[in-house]
Coordinates of C-alpha atoms in Angstrom, one line a residue:
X1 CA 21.3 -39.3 13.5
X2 CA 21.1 -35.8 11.6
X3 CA 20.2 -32.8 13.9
X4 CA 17.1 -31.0 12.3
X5 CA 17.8 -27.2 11.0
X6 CA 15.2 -25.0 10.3
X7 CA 16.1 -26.4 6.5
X8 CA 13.8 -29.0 7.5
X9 CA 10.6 -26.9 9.0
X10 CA 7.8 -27.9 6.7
X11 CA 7.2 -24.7 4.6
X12 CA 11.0 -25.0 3.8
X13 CA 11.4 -28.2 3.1
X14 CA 8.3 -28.0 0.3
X15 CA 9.8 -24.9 -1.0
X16 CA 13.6 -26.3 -1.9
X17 CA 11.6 -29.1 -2.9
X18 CA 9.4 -26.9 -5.6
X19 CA 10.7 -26.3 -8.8
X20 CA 9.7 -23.8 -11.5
X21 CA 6.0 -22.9 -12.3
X22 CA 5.2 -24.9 -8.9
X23 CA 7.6 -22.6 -6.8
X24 CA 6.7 -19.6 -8.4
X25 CA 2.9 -20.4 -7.2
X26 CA 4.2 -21.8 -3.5
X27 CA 6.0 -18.1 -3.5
X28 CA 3.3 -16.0 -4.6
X29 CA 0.7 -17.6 -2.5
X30 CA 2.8 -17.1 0.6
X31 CA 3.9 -13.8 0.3
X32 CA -0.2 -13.3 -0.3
X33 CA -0.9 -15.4 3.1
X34 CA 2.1 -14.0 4.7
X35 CA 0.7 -10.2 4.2
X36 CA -2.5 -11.5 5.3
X37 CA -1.5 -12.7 8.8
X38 CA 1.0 -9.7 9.2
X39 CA -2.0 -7.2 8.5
X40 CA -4.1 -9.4 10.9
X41 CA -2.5 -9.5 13.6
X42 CA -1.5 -6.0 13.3
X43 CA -4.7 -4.0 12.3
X44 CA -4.5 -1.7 15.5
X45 CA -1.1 -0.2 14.2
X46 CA -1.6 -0.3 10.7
X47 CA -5.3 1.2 10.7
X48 CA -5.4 5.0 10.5
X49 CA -9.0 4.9 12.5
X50 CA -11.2 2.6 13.8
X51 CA -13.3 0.2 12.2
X52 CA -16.5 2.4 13.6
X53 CA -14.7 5.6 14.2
X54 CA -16.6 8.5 12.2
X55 CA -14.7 11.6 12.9
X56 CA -11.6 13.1 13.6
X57 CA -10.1 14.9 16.5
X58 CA -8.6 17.6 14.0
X59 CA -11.0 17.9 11.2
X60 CA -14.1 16.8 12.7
X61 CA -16.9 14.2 10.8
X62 CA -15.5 12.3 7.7
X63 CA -18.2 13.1 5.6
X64 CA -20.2 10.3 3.1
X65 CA -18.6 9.3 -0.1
X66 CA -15.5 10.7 0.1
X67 CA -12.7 9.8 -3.0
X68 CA -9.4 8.9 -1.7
X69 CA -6.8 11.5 -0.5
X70 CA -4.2 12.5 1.5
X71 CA -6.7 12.1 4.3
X72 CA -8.1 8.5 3.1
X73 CA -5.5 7.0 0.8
X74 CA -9.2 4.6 0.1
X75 CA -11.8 7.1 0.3
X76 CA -15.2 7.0 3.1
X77 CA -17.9 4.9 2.6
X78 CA -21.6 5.9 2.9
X79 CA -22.1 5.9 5.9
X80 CA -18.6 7.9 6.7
X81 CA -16.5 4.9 7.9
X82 CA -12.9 4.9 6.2
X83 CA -12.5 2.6 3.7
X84 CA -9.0 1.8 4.6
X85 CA -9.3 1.3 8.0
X86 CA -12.4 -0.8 7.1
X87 CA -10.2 -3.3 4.9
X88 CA -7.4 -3.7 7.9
X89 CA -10.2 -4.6 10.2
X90 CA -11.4 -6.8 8.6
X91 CA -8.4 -9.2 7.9
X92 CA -8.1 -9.7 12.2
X93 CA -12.1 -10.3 11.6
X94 CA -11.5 -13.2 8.6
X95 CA -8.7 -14.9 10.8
X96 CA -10.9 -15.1 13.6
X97 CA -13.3 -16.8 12.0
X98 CA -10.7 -18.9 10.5
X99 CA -9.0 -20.1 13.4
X100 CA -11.8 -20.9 15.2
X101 CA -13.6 -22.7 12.5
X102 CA -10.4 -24.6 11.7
X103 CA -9.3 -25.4 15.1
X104 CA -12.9 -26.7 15.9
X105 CA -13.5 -29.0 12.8
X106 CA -10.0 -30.2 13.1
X107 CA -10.2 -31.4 16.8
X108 CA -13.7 -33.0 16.3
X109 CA -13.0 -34.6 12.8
X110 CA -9.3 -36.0 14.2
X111 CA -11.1 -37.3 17.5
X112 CA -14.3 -38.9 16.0
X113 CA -12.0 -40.1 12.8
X114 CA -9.8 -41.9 15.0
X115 CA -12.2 -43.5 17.4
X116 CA -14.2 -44.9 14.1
X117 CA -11.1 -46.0 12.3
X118 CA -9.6 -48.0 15.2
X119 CA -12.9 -49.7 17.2
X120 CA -14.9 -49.9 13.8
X121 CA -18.3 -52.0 14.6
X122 CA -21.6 -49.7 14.5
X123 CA -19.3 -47.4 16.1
X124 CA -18.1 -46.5 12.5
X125 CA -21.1 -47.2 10.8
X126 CA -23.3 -44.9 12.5
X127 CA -20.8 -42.1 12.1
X128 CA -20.1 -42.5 8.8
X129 CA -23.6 -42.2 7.9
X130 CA -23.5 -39.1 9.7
X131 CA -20.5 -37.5 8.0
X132 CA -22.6 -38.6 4.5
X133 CA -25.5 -36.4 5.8
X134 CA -23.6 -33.3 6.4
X135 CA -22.7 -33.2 3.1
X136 CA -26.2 -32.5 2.1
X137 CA -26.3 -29.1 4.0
X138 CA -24.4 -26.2 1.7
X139 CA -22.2 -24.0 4.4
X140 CA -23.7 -20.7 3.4
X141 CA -27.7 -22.3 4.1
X142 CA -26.7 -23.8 7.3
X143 CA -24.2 -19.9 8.1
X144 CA -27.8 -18.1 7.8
X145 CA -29.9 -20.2 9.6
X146 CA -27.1 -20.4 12.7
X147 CA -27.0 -16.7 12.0
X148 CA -30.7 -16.3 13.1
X149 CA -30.5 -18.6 15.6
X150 CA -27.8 -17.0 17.4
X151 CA -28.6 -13.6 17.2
X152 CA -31.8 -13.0 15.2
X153 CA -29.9 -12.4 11.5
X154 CA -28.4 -8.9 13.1
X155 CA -25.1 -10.4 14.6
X156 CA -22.7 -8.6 17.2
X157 CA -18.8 -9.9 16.9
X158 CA -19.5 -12.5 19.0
X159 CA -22.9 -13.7 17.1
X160 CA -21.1 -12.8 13.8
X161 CA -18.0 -14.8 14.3
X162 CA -19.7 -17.4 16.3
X163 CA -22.3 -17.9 13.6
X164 CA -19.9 -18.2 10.5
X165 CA -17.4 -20.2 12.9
X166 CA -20.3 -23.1 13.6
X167 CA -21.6 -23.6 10.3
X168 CA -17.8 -24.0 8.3
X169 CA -16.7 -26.4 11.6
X170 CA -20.0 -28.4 10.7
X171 CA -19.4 -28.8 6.8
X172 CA -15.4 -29.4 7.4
X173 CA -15.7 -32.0 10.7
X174 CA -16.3 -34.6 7.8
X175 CA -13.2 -34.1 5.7
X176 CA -10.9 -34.1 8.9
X177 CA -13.0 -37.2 9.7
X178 CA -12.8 -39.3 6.5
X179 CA -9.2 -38.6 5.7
X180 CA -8.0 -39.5 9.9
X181 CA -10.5 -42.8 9.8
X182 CA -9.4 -44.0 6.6
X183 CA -5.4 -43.7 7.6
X184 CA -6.6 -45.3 11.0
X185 CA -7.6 -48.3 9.4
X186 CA -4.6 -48.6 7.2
X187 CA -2.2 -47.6 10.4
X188 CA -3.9 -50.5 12.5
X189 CA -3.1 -53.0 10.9
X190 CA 0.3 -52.5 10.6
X191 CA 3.6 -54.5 13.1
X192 CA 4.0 -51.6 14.8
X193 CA 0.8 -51.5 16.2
X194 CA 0.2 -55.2 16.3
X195 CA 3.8 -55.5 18.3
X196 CA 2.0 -52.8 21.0
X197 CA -0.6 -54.7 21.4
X198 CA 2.1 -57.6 22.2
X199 CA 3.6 -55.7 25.0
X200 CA 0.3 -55.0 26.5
X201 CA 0.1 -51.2 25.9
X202 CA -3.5 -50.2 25.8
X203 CA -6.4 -48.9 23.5
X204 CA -5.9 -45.0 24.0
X205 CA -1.8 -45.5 24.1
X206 CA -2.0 -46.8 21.0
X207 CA -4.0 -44.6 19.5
X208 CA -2.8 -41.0 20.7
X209 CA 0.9 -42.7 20.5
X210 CA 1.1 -44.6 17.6
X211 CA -1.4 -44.0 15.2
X212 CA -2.2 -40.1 15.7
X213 CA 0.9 -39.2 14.8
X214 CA 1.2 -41.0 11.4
X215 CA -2.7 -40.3 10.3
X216 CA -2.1 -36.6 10.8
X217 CA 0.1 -36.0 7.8
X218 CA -1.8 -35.0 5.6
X219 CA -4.4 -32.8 7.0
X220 CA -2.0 -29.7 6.8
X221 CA -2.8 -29.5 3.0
X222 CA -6.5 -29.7 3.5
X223 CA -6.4 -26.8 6.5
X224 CA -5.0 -24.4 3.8
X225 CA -7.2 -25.2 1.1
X226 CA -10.0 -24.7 4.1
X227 CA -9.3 -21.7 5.0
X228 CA -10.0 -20.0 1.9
X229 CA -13.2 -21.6 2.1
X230 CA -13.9 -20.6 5.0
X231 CA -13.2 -16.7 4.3
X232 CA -15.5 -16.8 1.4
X233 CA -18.3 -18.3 3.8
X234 CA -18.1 -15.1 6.0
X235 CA -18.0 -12.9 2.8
X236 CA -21.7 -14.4 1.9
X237 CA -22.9 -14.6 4.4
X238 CA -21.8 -10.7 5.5
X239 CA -23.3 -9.9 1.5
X240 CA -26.7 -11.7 2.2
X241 CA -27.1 -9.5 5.1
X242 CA -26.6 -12.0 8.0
X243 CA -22.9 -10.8 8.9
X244 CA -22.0 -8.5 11.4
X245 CA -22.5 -5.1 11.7
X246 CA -20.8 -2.1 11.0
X247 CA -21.0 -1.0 14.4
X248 CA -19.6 -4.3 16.1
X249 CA -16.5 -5.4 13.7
X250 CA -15.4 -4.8 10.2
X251 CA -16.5 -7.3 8.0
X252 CA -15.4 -7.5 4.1
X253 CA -18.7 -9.2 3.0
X254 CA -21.4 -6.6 4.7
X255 CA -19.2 -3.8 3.4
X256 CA -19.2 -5.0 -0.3
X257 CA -23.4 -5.2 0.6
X258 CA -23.3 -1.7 1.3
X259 CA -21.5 -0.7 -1.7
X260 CA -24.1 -2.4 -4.2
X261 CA -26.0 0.8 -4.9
X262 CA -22.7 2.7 -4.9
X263 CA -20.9 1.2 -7.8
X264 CA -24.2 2.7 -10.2
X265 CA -23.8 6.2 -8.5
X266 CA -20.0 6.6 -10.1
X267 CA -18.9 5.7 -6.2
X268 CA -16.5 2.9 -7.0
X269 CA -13.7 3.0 -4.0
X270 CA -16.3 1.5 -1.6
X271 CA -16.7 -2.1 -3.4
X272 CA -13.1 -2.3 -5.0
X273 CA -11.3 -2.5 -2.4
X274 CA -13.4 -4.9 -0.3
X275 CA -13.7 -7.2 -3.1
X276 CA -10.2 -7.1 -4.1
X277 CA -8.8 -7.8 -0.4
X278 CA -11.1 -11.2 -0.4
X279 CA -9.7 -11.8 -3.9
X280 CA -6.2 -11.5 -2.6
X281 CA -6.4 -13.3 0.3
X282 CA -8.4 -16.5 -1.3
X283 CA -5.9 -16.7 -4.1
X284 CA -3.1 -16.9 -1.5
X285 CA -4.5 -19.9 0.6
X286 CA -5.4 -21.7 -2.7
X287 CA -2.0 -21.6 -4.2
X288 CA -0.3 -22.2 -1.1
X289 CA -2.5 -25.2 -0.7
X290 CA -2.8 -26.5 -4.1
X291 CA 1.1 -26.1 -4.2
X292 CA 1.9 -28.2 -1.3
X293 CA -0.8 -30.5 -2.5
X294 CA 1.2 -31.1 -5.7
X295 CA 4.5 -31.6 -3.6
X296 CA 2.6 -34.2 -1.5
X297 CA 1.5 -36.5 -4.7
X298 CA 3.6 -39.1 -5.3
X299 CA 3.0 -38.9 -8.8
X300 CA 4.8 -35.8 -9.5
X301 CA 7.6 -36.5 -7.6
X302 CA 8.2 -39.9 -9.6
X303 CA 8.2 -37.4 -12.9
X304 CA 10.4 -34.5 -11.4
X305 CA 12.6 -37.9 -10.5
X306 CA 12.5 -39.1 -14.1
X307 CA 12.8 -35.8 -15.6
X308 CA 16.1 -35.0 -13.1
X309 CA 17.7 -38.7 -14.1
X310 CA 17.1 -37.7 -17.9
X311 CA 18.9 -35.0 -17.7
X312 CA 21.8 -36.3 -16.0
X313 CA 22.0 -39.3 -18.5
X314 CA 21.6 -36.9 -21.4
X315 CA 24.6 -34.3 -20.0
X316 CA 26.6 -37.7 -19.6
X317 CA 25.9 -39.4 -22.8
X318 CA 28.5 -40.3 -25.2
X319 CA 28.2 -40.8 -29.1
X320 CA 29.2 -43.3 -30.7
X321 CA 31.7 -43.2 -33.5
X322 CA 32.1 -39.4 -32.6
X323 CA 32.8 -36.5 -30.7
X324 CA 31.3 -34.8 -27.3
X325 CA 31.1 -31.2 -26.5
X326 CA 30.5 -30.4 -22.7
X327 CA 30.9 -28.0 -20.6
X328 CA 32.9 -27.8 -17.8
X329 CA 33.1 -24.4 -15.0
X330 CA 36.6 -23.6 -14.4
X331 CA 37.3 -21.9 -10.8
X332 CA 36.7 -18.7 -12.3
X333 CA 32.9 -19.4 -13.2
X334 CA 33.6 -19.0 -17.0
X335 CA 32.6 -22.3 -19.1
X336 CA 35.0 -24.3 -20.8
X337 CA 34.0 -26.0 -23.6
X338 CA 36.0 -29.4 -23.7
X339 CA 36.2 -32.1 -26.8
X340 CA 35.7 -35.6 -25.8
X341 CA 36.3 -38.3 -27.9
X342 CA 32.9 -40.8 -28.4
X343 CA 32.9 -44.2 -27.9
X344 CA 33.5 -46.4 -25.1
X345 CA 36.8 -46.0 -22.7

């Protein structure tokens, strides 16, 4: 059996398996996901200030409206906070939200997926009728309403995150849920199940053992494509006002809502950059997830196949009655072109 490398770690893999236009966009997006995470999870040492900080030990107050300088490569905003500092917040605030709302949806859509795939009976009726119904709720309604709920539409971290967290694990428990049921079903039935069954292993064996692991597949495709999603959920809901405040975390949404009456006044540093940062970072997750969700359909792999075999029959063709030209690399790297007579041998 061939020891696995890191050749085979699943980012690699799709990317030697990518081939032109598709691993240009598989590249891009990472890089763009990659600088994300990086910027996240180091805000403290990449910020100049603090995502509240007003002032300066050396040069006092900020001051309102400032353009960007040597000072603030970004500018201030109005209310004196430093734009750039502002924008590196904010990414540890977007993956917070993120990986809680994932993490969340994910464990309650596997669980309730694979306990209504495998027992079935008005077990699975009643909760697919429930998944249905969610989908009548959009995210950003259900964000605001939690939002007031939780803290009264003026949110703290906690409340903030907490609030824009509940509503995106609510609309995305279904997805996790239809796609783990629907492999559950097809997984059951299979002889490797039906041969554990034989040998008298039980229900939750079974289904943590046997099925789990092959009905889990493909839900890394749709936890990329959420995540863009869900960063765009905490942007609206910080624009409509029910985000969190200045004061408690930096939020890209509630900044870009400040910045409304600023792009009339000539002030244009304090929305750009904002909105250009969600842009960025939504763009990434979508092309890494539509990328691997490309390498994933079977489809496109049967035409990359095709494509690969018709070049190989074409570079090994011979014509009849005539003469072939190919090319061969001598050791030094320098193409030889070499006469070969048509026809068969």
């Amino acid at each position: 059996m061939r020891r696995r490398t890191w050749k085979d770690l699943p980012v690699v893999h799709q990317l030697r398996q990518s081939v032109g236009l598709q691993r240009g966009m598989l590249i891009a997006g990472l890089v763009l996901t990659g600088l994300f995470l990086i910027t996240a999870i180091f805000a403290p040492l990449l910020a100049p200030y603090g995502y509240g900080q007003l002032r300066s030990p050396d040069t006092g107050l900020f001051g309102s409206t400032q353009p960007p300088s040597a000072e603030h490569l970004l500018g201030t905003t109005v209310g004196g906070y430093d734009v750039l500092s502002r924008v590196i917040w904010g990414a540890r605030t977007a993956l917070l939200v993120i990986v809680i709302a994932v993490a969340a949806s994910l464990f309650v859509g596997v669980l309730l997926g694979l306990l209504s795939g495998y027992f079935g009976g008005w077990l699975d009726r009643v909760l697919v009728v429930i998944a249905d119904a969610v989908y009548a709720f959009p995210s950003l309604l259900l964000a605001i309403v939690l939002a007031i709920v939780i803290s009264g539409g003026q949110s703290s971290m906690i409340g903030g995150v907490l609030a824009a967290a509940l509503s995106i694990t609510v609309v995305f428990t279904p997805q996790y849920f239809r796609v783990v049921r629907a492999e559950t079903v097809r997984i059951k039935a299979e002889a490797f199940v039906e041969s554990a069954r034989v040998i008298g292993a039980g229900h939750p064996r079974i289904m943590f053992r046997h099925v789990l692991r092959n009905a889990t597949r493909t839900l890394p495709l749709i936890i990329t494509l959420n995540a863009s999603e869900a960063i765009l959920t905490l942007a609206g809901l910080g624009f409509l006002g029910f985000g969190i405040e200045a004061t408690a975390a930096a939020e890209w949404g509630y900044d870009l809502n400040k910045a409304i009456a600023d792009v009339s006044s000539g002030v244009w540093w304090t929305a750009t950059f904002p909105g250009i940062a969600i842009v960025l970072v939504v763009l990434g997750m979508t092309l890494v997830g539509e990328s691997l969700n490309d390498l994933a359909d079977p489809r496109l792999r049967t035409r990359r196949r095709a494509a690969d075999v018709t070049g190989d029959v074409a570079a090994t063709s011979v014509v009849p009655g005539g003469a072939l030209t190919a090319h061969v690399a001598d050791p030094g790297g320098i193409d030889e072109a070499r006469e070969l007579e048509g026809g068969a041998r």
